[in-house]
Amino acid sequence: MSIEISVLRGRIENAAEAVGPLWPLRTFNSANPLSGFETLPFDEAVQRAGHLFRGRGYPSPTTFRHAWERGAIQPNLLRDRLKKHDITSKPEETLATMEANDVPSTAAPSDQRLNRLMSKWLAAFFDHGQAAWPMPNRADGFFASWRILAPFDRDIPGIRQTSDLPSTKLDAFIEALDGVPESEWETIFTHHLAALPGWVGLIRWQERGTAKEWGKAKPITLGGYLAVRLTLARLLDEPLLPEDATANGRVHPDDASLPAIWLSAWEETYRQGLLDDLATSAHQPTKETGRPDAQLVFCIDVRSEIIRRHLEATGPYETHGYAGFFGIPMEHEAYAPEGEVGERVKACPPIVDPRHRIAERVAPNRSEEAERYNGWAGLNAARQKLVKTLKNDVAAAFGFVEGSGGLFGVAMALRTLLPHKIYDWIQSANERIPRPSSFTEVTVDRDESLDEEDALAVGLSDQVKVVYAEAAFRLMGWTETFAPIVVFTGHGSQTPNNPFKSSLDCGACAGNPGGPNARVLAAICNDSDVRDALRDRGIDIPDDTVFLAGEHNTTTDEVRLYVDEENPPVDADALARLRADLTKAREKAAAERVGTMDAQLLSDPSRETERRAADWSETRPEWGLAGNAAFIVGPRRLTNDLDLDGRSFLHSYDWRVDESGTALETILTGPLVVGEWINMQYYFSTVDNAVYGSGSKITHNVSGKVGVVQGNGGDLMTGLPLQSLYLDDDVPYHDPLRLFAVLHAPVERVGMILQRQDTLKRLFDHEWVALTVMDPQQDNTLLRYEPGGTWASVMSDDRTVPELLPEAEPTS
Amino acid sequence: MTDQPQETTESPKRQHRLHPLKKIEIIVRGEKEKFVQDLLEECGATGYTVHRDIAGRGAHGFHEGRLLFNDRAGLVMFFAVGDDEMIDCVMDGLTPLFEKSSGVMFVSNTQVVRLEKFLEEDEK
C-alpha cells in the first residue's frame, strides 16, 4: 500500500481540529477546550465533544440545584422556557428528572493501556529540565528517538530490536493503515488524538512554531505521535478504532434539552439583572466632573473592576479598561547581568504574534543598584544549582539530607506555620535588594545593535510608536481630558508553589505579568515626538500630563507604581496622595474579595491576602477570573455607579469618536475573542473538572515542568484546578455561564462589523457568546442579537417577549 | 486548472529563454498558515511568497482581519512556482483540508527565466 505523505498531512490536520492547543505551564493560556467545535452550534458541539472526550457539556444537576436554591435562576423565566419546549412539569420535577438521569459513566476507555504507554513516552520526551537523566536523541524527533529505546520497554510486546519497528514514520502509517480506505483515516486519527487531549494539545502548541528553540531541540509532530501510537496499537493487538469509540454514544437531543433549558434560564436571570442596571445607569444625567487628579488604565480583566470601583470612590480619579498587553505585541526580555541572556517570554495574547523584542537594560546612573542585585541573584542561582546537584547526585543525596535536614525542616515549619512572617520577610528583602524594575529601563527605541539573527527586532520605530499610542486612545475612545498623572496599570499575581501561577497572571500577556507592557506604552506616550504626531491626529495631550506605569497585584490588590523615587517625574504631593488612595482602595477591594473566600477572616482582610500570597500550602491564593460572565464595551460612565461584582470584563469605548467602526471591530475580533476563550475555559473546567479542568491541586504532579498530571502519570490535565472554581468538592464558586457581550454602540455599526467578520458572527450565531447592543442613537434602546442575524428589542417591562426587528442592511 | 502543453520559448529580442512551470496560489485562514508552509516545504517548494491580512468574499461570507489584535482571523495568500510533481503534492495535501476548512487554490501555467531558482537540487 502506498500513501502520499501530503494526503496524510491533510487528513491529520483535519483530525486535529478536535483538540485545542495546550500551552505549557510557564505560559499557561486560557483556551476553549472545545475550540475545534466552534463551527457547530453550542448544543451540538457539547454533545459531539462529550462523546469524544467523555466529558459533561452542561452544569450538573447538583450545580443547578445550588443555583436554584440560592435564587440565581428566576422561577418565572425557567417556567416560560420549559413551556416553550412543551414541558409542563414544575421546575423542581425537571430537576429531579435530571438528577435521576445523571448516572455518569465510569467505565475506563478500552485503550487505556495504550494511553498509559503513550503518556509515559510523551512525558519522557517533553521533559523540560525536570528529569535528572533526560531521554536521549530527542533532536531526531519523537518517532526516531522512541524507536531506538522502545525495545528496552518491557510493556511493549514483540520487539527485540529497533529493526523490528518501522524505519520511518511513513512506513509506520503504511503498516498500520494497510487496507484501510482513506475515507476512514480521519475518524481513526481523531480518536487517537482525542484520547490524550493534554499531550496532543501540547504537540499542537509546539507545531504552531512559537517555541522555535524548543521545536529544534525536541521536534514532535502529530504525525510522529500517531506513527508511534498506531504502531503500539498494532503491537498490543488493539483495534485501530475501538468499539467504544465507534458506538453511537451521542446523547439523544431530548436528553440534553433539560440542562440546556436550565442553563439558558440561569444565564437569562443574570443577564436581565445586568441589563436593568445598565439601562438605569444609561438614563442618569451625565455628571460634569472636570479634570481628574489621575487617570488609571487597567486591564479589561474582571478582577480590575473591583479595584477600579473602590479607587474611583476614594477620590477624583477616573479609570479606563484596555487589553492588559496595552496593544504592544512584544516579546519581553527580562534583565540579566552582562554576559548572560535574560529570559524571553511572549507578552501578548495567544491570537497575536509578537513583533518586537523589548529588553530591560540598566538605566543611566543606576549601575550601583544593578551591581547589588547581581550579587544577590548570583548567590541565589548558585544556591539553587548546588541544592539541585546535591539532591540528584546518588552519592551526595544521603549526606545532604543528613546535613541539611534540620535547616530545611525549620524553613518548612516557618513556611507552614507563619506564612505572614514569610510575606514580611519577602517584603523587607524586596526593600533591601533592588528590583530590576527599579534600576532598568526598557528598550523602547529601535536599536539595531542589539538585533540577533533569527530573532525579533529590538525596540520600536518612531512610526510604530505613534501607531500603538494612537490605537490605545482610539480604542478606548479617549481623545480629550488628560489628567496630570496617567497610569497604565498591568497586573500579575503573587503565589508560591503554584504550577498554575500563569493562569492567575495576565491572559492578554500570554500568562505573564503585564507590568513590562505598561512600561513600554508609558514610555511611548511620554515621548514628545509621539505627542506631536498624536496632536496632528486630533489627540491633544497637555504638556503637564505625565504617563506612569504600574502593576496591580491581583492577590493582595496592591498597586505598585514604577517611579524613580529619587527623582519623581510628577509632583511629589500628588504622587503621595495617589499612593495613599491606592492603599485605601486596596483595603476595601481586599475586604470584598476575602469575604468571598472566607467571611470569617474579615478582621484584617489585607493581612489575609498577604498570607495567601506567601503561604506555600494555600490552594486558593485568589479567585482569578472566576465569576466572569459579561463583557461590556462602552464608556466608564455607563458602569461607574454599578457594583458589577468582579464578573465583567470592561473595555472602554466611545462610539462618538469611532465613526468607521474600526475601533469596535478591533475590540470585538481581539479582546472579546480572548474573553470568550477565558470564559469557556472557566465554563468547561467547572462543568467537568476531571475532563476539562485539572482536578484537585492536592493530587497534582508537575510533569517535565510543562504540565500537571493527576497521580503518578497519564494525560496532561488541560484546564483549571478544582480549587480555582469550587468552594468545596460539590459547590462551585464560579457560575458556569456563557459570556454575555454588551456593546454601547449604534446597532447598524455592529451589524456592519458582523457582516465583515464571519468568524466573530459565528460565535454569536452558534451561541458560544450572547450579544446585546445598547444603541445610543435610539435613546439607549437594548437590542438582542438573535442567531441568524436579526435583532430583537429587549423591552424593559417584559423582557421575555421580544419584538422582532428586520435584519440590519448588509453594507459590503 | 489549465493543462495546455507548454514548451520552452526563446524571446526573439533577448538572449534569455522562458521555461514552463506551474504556479499555485493558495488562500487560507490565518490559522492554517503554518500548515501550508510546512506542506510547501515538504513537497519541495524552493520558495514561496506570503501575503498576510488580505480580504475577500467567499462561500462563508466576507473575511477581513484586523491585524492589530488578531493574527488568526485574517486570510493569507501563498504563491509558489514549481514542477508538476511539486504542485501535485501540494494539491494532494490541500484537497482533504478544503473538505473541512475554507480556502481555495488555483493552479496555472507560468513561465520563468531562471529555472534553477524553482527546482530542487537533484532536479536541475
mmCIF file of N, CA, C and O in Angstrom, chain A residues 14-21 31-40 45 48-49 52-53 204 208 676-677 762 768, chain B residues 31-32 100:
data_model
loop_
_atom_site.group_PDB
_atom_site.id
_atom_site.type_symbol
_atom_site.label_atom_id
_atom_site.label_comp_id
_atom_site.label_asym_id
_atom_site.label_seq_id
_atom_site.Cartn_x
_atom_site.Cartn_y
_atom_site.Cartn_z
ATOM 1 N N ASN A 14 -6.936 17.862 9.558
ATOM 2 C CA ASN A 14 -8.390 17.889 9.772
ATOM 3 C C ASN A 14 -8.769 17.222 11.091
ATOM 4 O O ASN A 14 -9.590 17.735 11.843
ATOM 5 N N ALA A 15 -8.158 16.061 11.347
ATOM 6 C CA ALA A 15 -8.496 15.313 12.565
ATOM 7 C C ALA A 15 -8.119 16.116 13.807
ATOM 8 O O ALA A 15 -8.819 16.099 14.825
ATOM 9 N N ALA A 16 -7.016 16.871 13.702
ATOM 10 C CA ALA A 16 -6.508 17.600 14.863
ATOM 11 C C ALA A 16 -7.397 18.770 15.267
ATOM 12 O O ALA A 16 -7.264 19.307 16.356
ATOM 13 N N GLU A 17 -8.316 19.161 14.376
ATOM 14 C CA GLU A 17 -9.234 20.258 14.712
ATOM 15 C C GLU A 17 -9.982 19.986 16.016
ATOM 16 O O GLU A 17 -10.399 20.899 16.718
ATOM 17 N N ALA A 18 -10.173 18.693 16.326
ATOM 18 C CA ALA A 18 -10.963 18.331 17.510
ATOM 19 C C ALA A 18 -10.258 18.702 18.811
ATOM 20 O O ALA A 18 -10.897 18.854 19.843
ATOM 21 N N VAL A 19 -8.927 18.809 18.767
ATOM 22 C CA VAL A 19 -8.173 19.036 20.009
ATOM 23 C C VAL A 19 -7.558 20.433 19.978
ATOM 24 O O VAL A 19 -6.846 20.775 19.036
ATOM 25 N N GLY A 20 -7.855 21.214 20.983
ATOM 26 C CA GLY A 20 -7.298 22.576 21.034
ATOM 27 C C GLY A 20 -5.863 22.550 21.519
ATOM 28 O O GLY A 20 -5.434 21.584 22.148
ATOM 29 N N PRO A 21 -5.088 23.596 21.219
ATOM 30 C CA PRO A 21 -3.701 23.625 21.708
ATOM 31 C C PRO A 21 -3.653 23.807 23.226
ATOM 32 O O PRO A 21 -4.559 24.389 23.816
ATOM 33 N N ALA A 31 -7.883 28.751 27.055
ATOM 34 C CA ALA A 31 -8.381 28.414 25.734
ATOM 35 C C ALA A 31 -9.650 27.599 25.889
ATOM 36 O O ALA A 31 -9.804 26.870 26.865
ATOM 37 N N ASN A 32 -10.520 27.729 24.925
ATOM 38 C CA ASN A 32 -11.725 26.923 24.933
ATOM 39 C C ASN A 32 -11.324 25.481 24.611
ATOM 40 O O ASN A 32 -10.820 25.220 23.535
ATOM 41 N N PRO A 33 -11.548 24.530 25.533
ATOM 42 C CA PRO A 33 -11.141 23.162 25.213
ATOM 43 C C PRO A 33 -11.932 22.599 24.025
ATOM 44 O O PRO A 33 -11.523 21.617 23.424
ATOM 45 N N LEU A 34 -13.025 23.257 23.690
ATOM 46 C CA LEU A 34 -13.831 22.802 22.550
ATOM 47 C C LEU A 34 -13.686 23.761 21.362
ATOM 48 O O LEU A 34 -14.594 23.886 20.544
ATOM 49 N N SER A 35 -12.526 24.445 21.281
ATOM 50 C CA SER A 35 -12.376 25.443 20.211
ATOM 51 C C SER A 35 -12.566 24.825 18.833
ATOM 52 O O SER A 35 -13.047 25.486 17.916
ATOM 53 N N GLY A 36 -12.205 23.552 18.697
ATOM 54 C CA GLY A 36 -12.362 22.900 17.396
ATOM 55 C C GLY A 36 -13.807 22.666 17.009
ATOM 56 O O GLY A 36 -14.103 22.279 15.883
ATOM 57 N N PHE A 37 -14.712 22.900 17.951
ATOM 58 C CA PHE A 37 -16.126 22.634 17.670
ATOM 59 C C PHE A 37 -16.928 23.923 17.519
ATOM 60 O O PHE A 37 -18.149 23.891 17.450
ATOM 61 N N GLU A 38 -16.226 25.060 17.482
ATOM 62 C CA GLU A 38 -16.944 26.333 17.409
ATOM 63 C C GLU A 38 -17.640 26.533 16.069
ATOM 64 O O GLU A 38 -18.427 27.463 15.914
ATOM 65 N N THR A 39 -17.320 25.665 15.102
ATOM 66 C CA THR A 39 -18.027 25.751 13.820
ATOM 67 C C THR A 39 -19.435 25.171 13.955
ATOM 68 O O THR A 39 -20.221 25.237 13.019
ATOM 69 N N LEU A 40 -19.731 24.599 15.111
ATOM 70 C CA LEU A 40 -21.058 23.998 15.339
ATOM 71 C C LEU A 40 -21.826 24.818 16.376
ATOM 72 O O LEU A 40 -21.224 25.477 17.218
ATOM 73 N N ALA A 45 -22.263 20.984 19.627
ATOM 74 C CA ALA A 45 -20.829 20.846 19.905
ATOM 75 C C ALA A 45 -20.583 20.089 21.212
ATOM 76 O O ALA A 45 -19.734 19.191 21.261
ATOM 77 N N ARG A 48 -21.221 16.342 20.690
ATOM 78 C CA ARG A 48 -20.164 15.656 19.920
ATOM 79 C C ARG A 48 -18.901 15.517 20.755
ATOM 80 O O ARG A 48 -18.282 14.463 20.813
ATOM 81 N N ALA A 49 -18.509 16.645 21.374
ATOM 82 C CA ALA A 49 -17.279 16.622 22.166
ATOM 83 C C ALA A 49 -17.446 15.703 23.366
ATOM 84 O O ALA A 49 -16.513 15.017 23.777
ATOM 85 N N LEU A 52 -16.594 12.313 22.340
ATOM 86 C CA LEU A 52 -15.171 12.131 22.023
ATOM 87 C C LEU A 52 -14.290 12.166 23.274
ATOM 88 O O LEU A 52 -13.381 11.370 23.440
ATOM 89 N N PHE A 53 -14.567 13.127 24.161
ATOM 90 C CA PHE A 53 -13.698 13.289 25.339
ATOM 91 C C PHE A 53 -14.301 12.681 26.604
ATOM 92 O O PHE A 53 -13.708 12.743 27.667
ATOM 93 N N ARG A 204 0.298 20.274 19.571
ATOM 94 C CA ARG A 204 -0.288 21.300 18.685
ATOM 95 C C ARG A 204 0.303 22.668 18.992
ATOM 96 O O ARG A 204 0.570 23.456 18.095
ATOM 97 N N ARG A 208 2.730 24.923 16.223
ATOM 98 C CA ARG A 208 2.443 26.281 15.748
ATOM 99 C C ARG A 208 3.718 27.082 15.526
ATOM 100 O O ARG A 208 3.691 28.165 14.962
ATOM 101 N N GLU A 676 -13.776 35.280 25.336
ATOM 102 C CA GLU A 676 -14.555 34.048 25.114
ATOM 103 C C GLU A 676 -13.720 32.823 25.464
ATOM 104 O O GLU A 676 -14.210 31.862 26.055
ATOM 105 N N TRP A 677 -12.442 32.839 25.100
ATOM 106 C CA TRP A 677 -11.554 31.702 25.425
ATOM 107 C C TRP A 677 -11.501 31.508 26.940
ATOM 108 O O TRP A 677 -11.597 30.400 27.452
ATOM 109 N N ARG A 762 -20.051 33.962 13.779
ATOM 110 C CA ARG A 762 -20.310 32.558 14.079
ATOM 111 C C ARG A 762 -20.409 32.306 15.588
ATOM 112 O O ARG A 762 -21.215 31.510 16.042
ATOM 113 N N TRP A 768 -22.091 30.624 21.360
ATOM 114 C CA TRP A 768 -20.958 30.487 22.281
ATOM 115 C C TRP A 768 -20.870 31.747 23.130
ATOM 116 O O TRP A 768 -20.362 31.732 24.244
ATOM 117 N N GLU B 31 -5.036 30.869 10.535
ATOM 118 C CA GLU B 31 -4.663 29.778 11.435
ATOM 119 C C GLU B 31 -4.071 28.578 10.681
ATOM 120 O O GLU B 31 -3.468 27.708 11.295
ATOM 121 N N LYS B 32 -4.243 28.538 9.345
ATOM 122 C CA LYS B 32 -3.685 27.423 8.570
ATOM 123 C C LYS B 32 -2.362 27.793 7.898
ATOM 124 O O LYS B 32 -1.834 27.033 7.101
ATOM 125 N N LYS B 100 -12.863 20.409 4.911
ATOM 126 C CA LYS B 100 -13.279 20.854 6.242
ATOM 127 C C LYS B 100 -13.103 22.349 6.473
ATOM 128 O O LYS B 100 -13.895 22.964 7.159
#
